[in-house]
Amino acid sequence: MSPMILLQNFQADFRSITCERRESIALKDSLSDKTLTYKELNCFVDALAARLASEGAGSRSIVASFLPDGLTSLGLFLACFKYGWDYMPMSTQSS
C-alpha cells in the first residue's frame, strides 16, 4: 500500500474514531495522570497543527521535535500525521 493511501486511511480513521467516541478516554499520561477524551485529543492535535502552520509548516514540511515523551510529543506526532507532515523526533539526551 502506498504511503499516500496509508495517510488517507489514517486521516479518515482518526476523524471517524474521534467522532464516534468523543467522550471516551483516548489517552492517559501515566506520569501526570492527565487524561484526554477523543474530543479533547482532536482539539489538542488541531491546535498544535494550527501553531505549526502559523510558524510556516505546510505541504511537505518536516517537523523536528525535541520534546520529551508524553502527551505533547504524541499530540505533535498525531498532528504531523493527520496533516501529512513528516515528523522527526530528536533526542534530548546525549549519547
PDB file of N, CA and C in Angstrom:
ATOM      1  N   MET A   1       0.849  -1.174   0.000  1.00  0.00           N
ATOM      2  CA  MET A   1       0.000   0.000   0.000  1.00  0.00           C
ATOM      3  C   MET A   1       0.898   1.242   0.000  1.00  0.00           C
ATOM      4  N   SER A   2       0.534   2.217  -0.785  1.00  0.00           N
ATOM      5  CA  SER A   2       1.366   3.415  -0.908  1.00  0.00           C
ATOM      6  C   SER A   2       1.259   4.285   0.352  1.00  0.00           C
ATOM      7  N   PRO A   3       2.293   5.074   0.638  1.00  0.00           N
ATOM      8  CA  PRO A   3       2.244   5.973   1.802  1.00  0.00           C
ATOM      9  C   PRO A   3       1.063   6.936   1.760  1.00  0.00           C
ATOM     10  N   MET A   4       0.697   7.410   0.573  1.00  0.00           N
ATOM     11  CA  MET A   4      -0.423   8.359   0.469  1.00  0.00           C
ATOM     12  C   MET A   4      -1.737   7.683   0.861  1.00  0.00           C
ATOM     13  N   ILE A   5      -1.922   6.435   0.462  1.00  0.00           N
ATOM     14  CA  ILE A   5      -3.153   5.713   0.823  1.00  0.00           C
ATOM     15  C   ILE A   5      -3.180   5.462   2.326  1.00  0.00           C
ATOM     16  N   LEU A   6      -2.027   5.101   2.908  1.00  0.00           N
ATOM     17  CA  LEU A   6      -1.965   4.909   4.360  1.00  0.00           C
ATOM     18  C   LEU A   6      -2.318   6.196   5.094  1.00  0.00           C
ATOM     19  N   LEU A   7      -1.801   7.310   4.622  1.00  0.00           N
ATOM     20  CA  LEU A   7      -2.092   8.604   5.239  1.00  0.00           C
ATOM     21  C   LEU A   7      -3.580   8.923   5.145  1.00  0.00           C
ATOM     22  N   GLN A   8      -4.159   8.721   3.975  1.00  0.00           N
ATOM     23  CA  GLN A   8      -5.588   8.997   3.799  1.00  0.00           C
ATOM     24  C   GLN A   8      -6.434   8.081   4.681  1.00  0.00           C
ATOM     25  N   ASN A   9      -6.026   6.810   4.801  1.00  0.00           N
ATOM     26  CA  ASN A   9      -6.747   5.886   5.679  1.00  0.00           C
ATOM     27  C   ASN A   9      -6.660   6.337   7.129  1.00  0.00           C
ATOM     28  N   PHE A  10      -5.460   6.739   7.566  1.00  0.00           N
ATOM     29  CA  PHE A  10      -5.300   7.212   8.939  1.00  0.00           C
ATOM     30  C   PHE A  10      -6.166   8.434   9.191  1.00  0.00           C
ATOM     31  N   GLN A  11      -6.125   9.383   8.278  1.00  0.00           N
ATOM     32  CA  GLN A  11      -6.899  10.612   8.456  1.00  0.00           C
ATOM     33  C   GLN A  11      -8.391  10.305   8.567  1.00  0.00           C
ATOM     34  N   ALA A  12      -8.900   9.416   7.720  1.00  0.00           N
ATOM     35  CA  ALA A  12     -10.316   9.044   7.771  1.00  0.00           C
ATOM     36  C   ALA A  12     -10.634   8.291   9.063  1.00  0.00           C
ATOM     37  N   ASP A  13      -9.767   7.368   9.451  1.00  0.00           N
ATOM     38  CA  ASP A  13      -9.987   6.603  10.682  1.00  0.00           C
ATOM     39  C   ASP A  13      -9.941   7.513  11.906  1.00  0.00           C
ATOM     40  N   PHE A  14      -9.002   8.446  11.936  1.00  0.00           N
ATOM     41  CA  PHE A  14      -8.884   9.369  13.067  1.00  0.00           C
ATOM     42  C   PHE A  14     -10.153  10.198  13.200  1.00  0.00           C
ATOM     43  N   ARG A  15     -10.638  10.725  12.079  1.00  0.00           N
ATOM     44  CA  ARG A  15     -11.895  11.503  12.103  1.00  0.00           C
ATOM     45  C   ARG A  15     -13.049  10.649  12.606  1.00  0.00           C
ATOM     46  N   SER A  16     -13.148   9.443  12.094  1.00  0.00           N
ATOM     47  CA  SER A  16     -14.248   8.554  12.465  1.00  0.00           C
ATOM     48  C   SER A  16     -14.218   8.208  13.956  1.00  0.00           C
ATOM     49  N   ILE A  17     -13.060   7.830  14.444  1.00  0.00           N
ATOM     50  CA  ILE A  17     -12.939   7.442  15.849  1.00  0.00           C
ATOM     51  C   ILE A  17     -13.202   8.625  16.769  1.00  0.00           C
ATOM     52  N   THR A  18     -12.661   9.789  16.437  1.00  0.00           N
ATOM     53  CA  THR A  18     -12.868  10.944  17.313  1.00  0.00           C
ATOM     54  C   THR A  18     -14.318  11.411  17.311  1.00  0.00           C
ATOM     55  N   CYS A  19     -15.050  11.139  16.248  1.00  0.00           N
ATOM     56  CA  CYS A  19     -16.480  11.477  16.221  1.00  0.00           C
ATOM     57  C   CYS A  19     -17.315  10.451  16.982  1.00  0.00           C
ATOM     58  N   GLU A  20     -17.004   9.180  16.791  1.00  0.00           N
ATOM     59  CA  GLU A  20     -17.787   8.105  17.421  1.00  0.00           C
ATOM     60  C   GLU A  20     -17.571   8.026  18.927  1.00  0.00           C
ATOM     61  N   ARG A  21     -16.371   8.331  19.382  1.00  0.00           N
ATOM     62  CA  ARG A  21     -16.009   8.124  20.788  1.00  0.00           C
ATOM     63  C   ARG A  21     -15.636   9.429  21.481  1.00  0.00           C
ATOM     64  N   ARG A  22     -16.298  10.479  21.148  1.00  0.00           N
ATOM     65  CA  ARG A  22     -15.938  11.828  21.601  1.00  0.00           C
ATOM     66  C   ARG A  22     -15.661  11.932  23.101  1.00  0.00           C
ATOM     67  N   GLU A  23     -16.464  11.319  23.923  1.00  0.00           N
ATOM     68  CA  GLU A  23     -16.339  11.477  25.381  1.00  0.00           C
ATOM     69  C   GLU A  23     -15.565  10.339  26.047  1.00  0.00           C
ATOM     70  N   SER A  24     -15.132   9.357  25.295  1.00  0.00           N
ATOM     71  CA  SER A  24     -14.339   8.257  25.851  1.00  0.00           C
ATOM     72  C   SER A  24     -12.897   8.712  26.052  1.00  0.00           C
ATOM     73  N   ILE A  25     -12.233   8.106  27.022  1.00  0.00           N
ATOM     74  CA  ILE A  25     -10.830   8.433  27.280  1.00  0.00           C
ATOM     75  C   ILE A  25      -9.984   7.883  26.139  1.00  0.00           C
ATOM     76  N   ALA A  26      -9.190   8.754  25.537  1.00  0.00           N
ATOM     77  CA  ALA A  26      -8.311   8.361  24.444  1.00  0.00           C
ATOM     78  C   ALA A  26      -6.897   8.096  24.952  1.00  0.00           C
ATOM     79  N   LEU A  27      -6.417   8.947  25.858  1.00  0.00           N
ATOM     80  CA  LEU A  27      -5.050   8.844  26.365  1.00  0.00           C
ATOM     81  C   LEU A  27      -5.003   9.147  27.845  1.00  0.00           C
ATOM     82  N   LYS A  28      -4.063   8.486  28.513  1.00  0.00           N
ATOM     83  CA  LYS A  28      -3.785   8.808  29.912  1.00  0.00           C
ATOM     84  C   LYS A  28      -2.278   8.875  30.069  1.00  0.00           C
ATOM     85  N   ASP A  29      -1.797   9.998  30.573  1.00  0.00           N
ATOM     86  CA  ASP A  29      -0.375  10.179  30.836  1.00  0.00           C
ATOM     87  C   ASP A  29      -0.074   9.576  32.202  1.00  0.00           C
ATOM     88  N   SER A  30       0.711   8.515  32.220  1.00  0.00           N
ATOM     89  CA  SER A  30       0.984   7.811  33.475  1.00  0.00           C
ATOM     90  C   SER A  30       1.834   8.643  34.434  1.00  0.00           C
ATOM     91  N   LEU A  31       2.572   9.613  33.931  1.00  0.00           N
ATOM     92  CA  LEU A  31       3.404  10.440  34.806  1.00  0.00           C
ATOM     93  C   LEU A  31       2.601  11.512  35.524  1.00  0.00           C
ATOM     94  N   SER A  32       1.613  12.078  34.848  1.00  0.00           N
ATOM     95  CA  SER A  32       0.859  13.180  35.446  1.00  0.00           C
ATOM     96  C   SER A  32      -0.593  12.818  35.763  1.00  0.00           C
ATOM     97  N   ASP A  33      -1.018  11.634  35.352  1.00  0.00           N
ATOM     98  CA  ASP A  33      -2.419  11.199  35.490  1.00  0.00           C
ATOM     99  C   ASP A  33      -3.390  12.059  34.696  1.00  0.00           C
ATOM    100  N   LYS A  34      -2.882  12.893  33.789  1.00  0.00           N
ATOM    101  CA  LYS A  34      -3.741  13.701  32.924  1.00  0.00           C
ATOM    102  C   LYS A  34      -4.367  12.781  31.873  1.00  0.00           C
ATOM    103  N   THR A  35      -5.638  12.988  31.608  1.00  0.00           N
ATOM    104  CA  THR A  35      -6.323  12.215  30.581  1.00  0.00           C
ATOM    105  C   THR A  35      -6.903  13.158  29.533  1.00  0.00           C
ATOM    106  N   LEU A  36      -7.085  12.628  28.338  1.00  0.00           N
ATOM    107  CA  LEU A  36      -7.742  13.355  27.256  1.00  0.00           C
ATOM    108  C   LEU A  36      -8.809  12.459  26.658  1.00  0.00           C
ATOM    109  N   THR A  37      -9.995  13.018  26.438  1.00  0.00           N
ATOM    110  CA  THR A  37     -11.018  12.305  25.687  1.00  0.00           C
ATOM    111  C   THR A  37     -10.652  12.398  24.203  1.00  0.00           C
ATOM    112  N   TYR A  38     -11.335  11.644  23.369  1.00  0.00           N
ATOM    113  CA  TYR A  38     -11.082  11.735  21.932  1.00  0.00           C
ATOM    114  C   TYR A  38     -11.387  13.139  21.410  1.00  0.00           C
ATOM    115  N   LYS A  39     -12.427  13.750  21.954  1.00  0.00           N
ATOM    116  CA  LYS A  39     -12.759  15.129  21.555  1.00  0.00           C
ATOM    117  C   LYS A  39     -11.624  16.079  21.929  1.00  0.00           C
ATOM    118  N   GLU A  40     -11.126  15.959  23.165  1.00  0.00           N
ATOM    119  CA  GLU A  40     -10.034  16.814  23.618  1.00  0.00           C
ATOM    120  C   GLU A  40      -8.752  16.535  22.828  1.00  0.00           C
ATOM    121  N   LEU A  41      -8.491  15.262  22.536  1.00  0.00           N
ATOM    122  CA  LEU A  41      -7.315  14.898  21.756  1.00  0.00           C
ATOM    123  C   LEU A  41      -7.378  15.523  20.371  1.00  0.00           C
ATOM    124  N   ASN A  42      -8.523  15.431  19.727  1.00  0.00           N
ATOM    125  CA  ASN A  42      -8.675  16.008  18.390  1.00  0.00           C
ATOM    126  C   ASN A  42      -8.470  17.524  18.422  1.00  0.00           C
ATOM    127  N   CYS A  43      -9.034  18.192  19.419  1.00  0.00           N
ATOM    128  CA  CYS A  43      -8.846  19.649  19.558  1.00  0.00           C
ATOM    129  C   CYS A  43      -7.385  19.983  19.830  1.00  0.00           C
ATOM    130  N   PHE A  44      -6.732  19.186  20.673  1.00  0.00           N
ATOM    131  CA  PHE A  44      -5.317  19.384  21.002  1.00  0.00           C
ATOM    132  C   PHE A  44      -4.448  19.225  19.756  1.00  0.00           C
ATOM    133  N   VAL A  45      -4.710  18.177  18.981  1.00  0.00           N
ATOM    134  CA  VAL A  45      -3.962  17.918  17.743  1.00  0.00           C
ATOM    135  C   VAL A  45      -4.172  19.069  16.757  1.00  0.00           C
ATOM    136  N   ASP A  46      -5.413  19.507  16.596  1.00  0.00           N
ATOM    137  CA  ASP A  46      -5.695  20.621  15.682  1.00  0.00           C
ATOM    138  C   ASP A  46      -5.030  21.921  16.145  1.00  0.00           C
ATOM    139  N   ALA A  47      -4.990  22.161  17.456  1.00  0.00           N
ATOM    140  CA  ALA A  47      -4.340  23.362  17.982  1.00  0.00           C
ATOM    141  C   ALA A  47      -2.831  23.316  17.731  1.00  0.00           C
ATOM    142  N   LEU A  48      -2.229  22.155  17.935  1.00  0.00           N
ATOM    143  CA  LEU A  48      -0.801  22.014  17.642  1.00  0.00           C
ATOM    144  C   LEU A  48      -0.536  22.237  16.155  1.00  0.00           C
ATOM    145  N   ALA A  49      -1.391  21.677  15.303  1.00  0.00           N
ATOM    146  CA  ALA A  49      -1.231  21.842  13.854  1.00  0.00           C
ATOM    147  C   ALA A  49      -1.381  23.310  13.461  1.00  0.00           C
ATOM    148  N   ALA A  50      -2.337  24.001  14.063  1.00  0.00           N
ATOM    149  CA  ALA A  50      -2.519  25.426  13.756  1.00  0.00           C
ATOM    150  C   ALA A  50      -1.290  26.223  14.163  1.00  0.00           C
ATOM    151  N   ARG A  51      -0.714  25.878  15.299  1.00  0.00           N
ATOM    152  CA  ARG A  51       0.509  26.561  15.752  1.00  0.00           C
ATOM    153  C   ARG A  51       1.649  26.303  14.770  1.00  0.00           C
ATOM    154  N   LEU A  52       1.792  25.040  14.347  1.00  0.00           N
ATOM    155  CA  LEU A  52       2.840  24.705  13.379  1.00  0.00           C
ATOM    156  C   LEU A  52       2.625  25.448  12.062  1.00  0.00           C
ATOM    157  N   ALA A  53       1.373  25.490  11.608  1.00  0.00           N
ATOM    158  CA  ALA A  53       1.064  26.193  10.353  1.00  0.00           C
ATOM    159  C   ALA A  53       1.380  27.676  10.472  1.00  0.00           C
ATOM    160  N   SER A  54       1.107  28.259  11.640  1.00  0.00           N
ATOM    161  CA  SER A  54       1.401  29.686  11.831  1.00  0.00           C
ATOM    162  C   SER A  54       2.906  29.951  11.845  1.00  0.00           C
ATOM    163  N   GLU A  55       3.678  28.916  12.134  1.00  0.00           N
ATOM    164  CA  GLU A  55       5.141  29.028  12.126  1.00  0.00           C
ATOM    165  C   GLU A  55       5.726  28.635  10.766  1.00  0.00           C
ATOM    166  N   GLY A  56       4.849  28.291   9.805  1.00  0.00           N
ATOM    167  CA  GLY A  56       5.323  28.023   8.454  1.00  0.00           C
ATOM    168  C   GLY A  56       5.215  26.591   7.972  1.00  0.00           C
ATOM    169  N   ALA A  57       4.720  25.674   8.797  1.00  0.00           N
ATOM    170  CA  ALA A  57       4.568  24.289   8.346  1.00  0.00           C
ATOM    171  C   ALA A  57       3.499  24.226   7.264  1.00  0.00           C
ATOM    172  N   GLY A  58       3.764  23.446   6.277  1.00  0.00           N
ATOM    173  CA  GLY A  58       2.824  23.284   5.178  1.00  0.00           C
ATOM    174  C   GLY A  58       3.122  22.007   4.433  1.00  0.00           C
ATOM    175  N   SER A  59       2.619  21.913   3.247  1.00  0.00           N
ATOM    176  CA  SER A  59       2.814  20.724   2.431  1.00  0.00           C
ATOM    177  C   SER A  59       4.298  20.357   2.356  1.00  0.00           C
ATOM    178  N   ARG A  60       4.579  19.112   2.604  1.00  0.00           N
ATOM    179  CA  ARG A  60       5.933  18.549   2.520  1.00  0.00           C
ATOM    180  C   ARG A  60       6.884  19.067   3.595  1.00  0.00           C
ATOM    181  N   SER A  61       6.344  19.579   4.685  1.00  0.00           N
ATOM    182  CA  SER A  61       7.190  20.052   5.782  1.00  0.00           C
ATOM    183  C   SER A  61       7.727  18.888   6.599  1.00  0.00           C
ATOM    184  N   ILE A  62       8.897  19.102   7.180  1.00  0.00           N
ATOM    185  CA  ILE A  62       9.465  18.181   8.153  1.00  0.00           C
ATOM    186  C   ILE A  62       9.459  18.909   9.487  1.00  0.00           C
ATOM    187  N   VAL A  63       8.821  18.305  10.478  1.00  0.00           N
ATOM    188  CA  VAL A  63       8.711  18.915  11.799  1.00  0.00           C
ATOM    189  C   VAL A  63       9.617  18.149  12.753  1.00  0.00           C
ATOM    190  N   ALA A  64      10.643  18.818  13.256  1.00  0.00           N
ATOM    191  CA  ALA A  64      11.558  18.210  14.220  1.00  0.00           C
ATOM    192  C   ALA A  64      11.094  18.561  15.629  1.00  0.00           C
ATOM    193  N   SER A  65      11.241  17.612  16.535  1.00  0.00           N
ATOM    194  CA  SER A  65      10.769  17.810  17.896  1.00  0.00           C
ATOM    195  C   SER A  65      11.841  17.410  18.900  1.00  0.00           C
ATOM    196  N   PHE A  66      12.083  18.274  19.871  1.00  0.00           N
ATOM    197  CA  PHE A  66      12.968  17.975  20.992  1.00  0.00           C
ATOM    198  C   PHE A  66      12.147  17.748  22.261  1.00  0.00           C
ATOM    199  N   LEU A  67      10.874  17.445  22.118  1.00  0.00           N
ATOM    200  CA  LEU A  67      10.008  17.258  23.277  1.00  0.00           C
ATOM    201  C   LEU A  67      10.288  15.924  23.952  1.00  0.00           C
ATOM    202  N   PRO A  68      10.204  15.887  25.294  1.00  0.00           N
ATOM    203  CA  PRO A  68      10.314  14.590  25.979  1.00  0.00           C
ATOM    204  C   PRO A  68       9.051  13.776  25.710  1.00  0.00           C
ATOM    205  N   ASP A  69       9.116  12.486  25.984  1.00  0.00           N
ATOM    206  CA  ASP A  69       7.936  11.642  25.809  1.00  0.00           C
ATOM    207  C   ASP A  69       6.797  12.174  26.663  1.00  0.00           C
ATOM    208  N   GLY A  70       5.591  12.047  26.154  1.00  0.00           N
ATOM    209  CA  GLY A  70       4.424  12.493  26.893  1.00  0.00           C
ATOM    210  C   GLY A  70       3.311  12.891  25.938  1.00  0.00           C
ATOM    211  N   LEU A  71       2.265  13.470  26.492  1.00  0.00           N
ATOM    212  CA  LEU A  71       1.090  13.822  25.699  1.00  0.00           C
ATOM    213  C   LEU A  71       1.409  14.840  24.600  1.00  0.00           C
ATOM    214  N   THR A  72       2.232  15.819  24.892  1.00  0.00           N
ATOM    215  CA  THR A  72       2.535  16.832  23.884  1.00  0.00           C
ATOM    216  C   THR A  72       3.311  16.222  22.723  1.00  0.00           C
ATOM    217  N   SER A  73       4.254  15.367  23.027  1.00  0.00           N
ATOM    218  CA  SER A  73       5.031  14.700  21.985  1.00  0.00           C
ATOM    219  C   SER A  73       4.127  13.824  21.113  1.00  0.00           C
ATOM    220  N   LEU A  74       3.252  13.065  21.747  1.00  0.00           N
ATOM    221  CA  LEU A  74       2.322  12.227  20.990  1.00  0.00           C
ATOM    222  C   LEU A  74       1.352  13.088  20.189  1.00  0.00           C
ATOM    223  N   GLY A  75       0.876  14.178  20.785  1.00  0.00           N
ATOM    224  CA  GLY A  75      -0.015  15.090  20.067  1.00  0.00           C
ATOM    225  C   GLY A  75       0.647  15.683  18.839  1.00  0.00           C
ATOM    226  N   LEU A  76       1.916  16.028  18.971  1.00  0.00           N
ATOM    227  CA  LEU A  76       2.656  16.574  17.836  1.00  0.00           C
ATOM    228  C   LEU A  76       2.809  15.532  16.731  1.00  0.00           C
ATOM    229  N   PHE A  77       3.127  14.294  17.123  1.00  0.00           N
ATOM    230  CA  PHE A  77       3.220  13.212  16.143  1.00  0.00           C
ATOM    231  C   PHE A  77       1.888  13.047  15.402  1.00  0.00           C
ATOM    232  N   LEU A  78       0.786  13.016  16.147  1.00  0.00           N
ATOM    233  CA  LEU A  78      -0.537  12.855  15.524  1.00  0.00           C
ATOM    234  C   LEU A  78      -0.878  14.049  14.629  1.00  0.00           C
ATOM    235  N   ALA A  79      -0.515  15.251  15.048  1.00  0.00           N
ATOM    236  CA  ALA A  79      -0.771  16.439  14.219  1.00  0.00           C
ATOM    237  C   ALA A  79      -0.028  16.323  12.891  1.00  0.00           C
ATOM    238  N   CYS A  80       1.221  15.908  12.961  1.00  0.00           N
ATOM    239  CA  CYS A  80       2.010  15.758  11.729  1.00  0.00           C
ATOM    240  C   CYS A  80       1.396  14.699  10.824  1.00  0.00           C
ATOM    241  N   PHE A  81       1.018  13.583  11.418  1.00  0.00           N
ATOM    242  CA  PHE A  81       0.459  12.500  10.617  1.00  0.00           C
ATOM    243  C   PHE A  81      -0.898  12.888  10.042  1.00  0.00           C
ATOM    244  N   LYS A  82      -1.709  13.548  10.863  1.00  0.00           N
ATOM    245  CA  LYS A  82      -3.049  13.957  10.421  1.00  0.00           C
ATOM    246  C   LYS A  82      -2.988  14.948   9.259  1.00  0.00           C
ATOM    247  N   TYR A  83      -1.998  15.844   9.278  1.00  0.00           N
ATOM    248  CA  TYR A  83      -1.916  16.885   8.258  1.00  0.00           C
ATOM    249  C   TYR A  83      -0.883  16.600   7.167  1.00  0.00           C
ATOM    250  N   GLY A  84      -0.279  15.410   7.216  1.00  0.00           N
ATOM    251  CA  GLY A  84       0.606  14.984   6.138  1.00  0.00           C
ATOM    252  C   GLY A  84       2.017  15.541   6.196  1.00  0.00           C
ATOM    253  N   TRP A  85       2.461  15.961   7.386  1.00  0.00           N
ATOM    254  CA  TRP A  85       3.816  16.454   7.533  1.00  0.00           C
ATOM    255  C   TRP A  85       4.711  15.316   8.025  1.00  0.00           C
ATOM    256  N   ASP A  86       5.981  15.394   7.732  1.00  0.00           N
ATOM    257  CA  ASP A  86       6.934  14.411   8.243  1.00  0.00           C
ATOM    258  C   ASP A  86       7.324  14.801   9.660  1.00  0.00           C
ATOM    259  N   TYR A  87       7.416  13.809  10.532  1.00  0.00           N
ATOM    260  CA  TYR A  87       7.752  14.023  11.937  1.00  0.00           C
ATOM    261  C   TYR A  87       9.132  13.445  12.205  1.00  0.00           C
ATOM    262  N   MET A  88       9.995  14.225  12.824  1.00  0.00           N
ATOM    263  CA  MET A  88      11.339  13.767  13.133  1.00  0.00           C
ATOM    264  C   MET A  88      11.643  14.043  14.606  1.00  0.00           C
ATOM    265  N   PRO A  89      11.463  13.019  15.463  1.00  0.00           N
ATOM    266  CA  PRO A  89      11.790  13.232  16.870  1.00  0.00           C
ATOM    267  C   PRO A  89      13.301  13.316  17.053  1.00  0.00           C
ATOM    268  N   MET A  90      13.741  14.209  17.904  1.00  0.00           N
ATOM    269  CA  MET A  90      15.158  14.386  18.186  1.00  0.00           C
ATOM    270  C   MET A  90      15.386  14.052  19.662  1.00  0.00           C
ATOM    271  N   SER A  91      16.477  13.404  19.954  1.00  0.00           N
ATOM    272  CA  SER A  91      16.775  13.015  21.319  1.00  0.00           C
ATOM    273  C   SER A  91      17.193  14.235  22.136  1.00  0.00           C
ATOM    274  N   THR A  92      16.710  14.303  23.356  1.00  0.00           N
ATOM    275  CA  THR A  92      17.119  15.382  24.261  1.00  0.00           C
ATOM    276  C   THR A  92      18.269  14.916  25.149  1.00  0.00           C
ATOM    277  N   GLN A  93      18.679  13.663  24.971  1.00  0.00           N
ATOM    278  CA  GLN A  93      19.779  13.106  25.766  1.00  0.00           C
ATOM    279  C   GLN A  93      21.009  12.937  24.908  1.00  0.00           C
ATOM    280  N   SER A  94      22.160  13.192  25.501  1.00  0.00           N
ATOM    281  CA  SER A  94      23.402  12.958  24.748  1.00  0.00           C
ATOM    282  C   SER A  94      23.790  11.493  24.893  1.00  0.00           C
ATOM    283  N   SER A  95      24.494  10.979  23.897  1.00  0.00           N
ATOM    284  CA  SER A  95      24.861   9.566  23.952  1.00  0.00           C
ATOM    285  C   SER A  95      26.189   9.335  24.591  1.00  0.00           C
TER     286      SER A  95
END
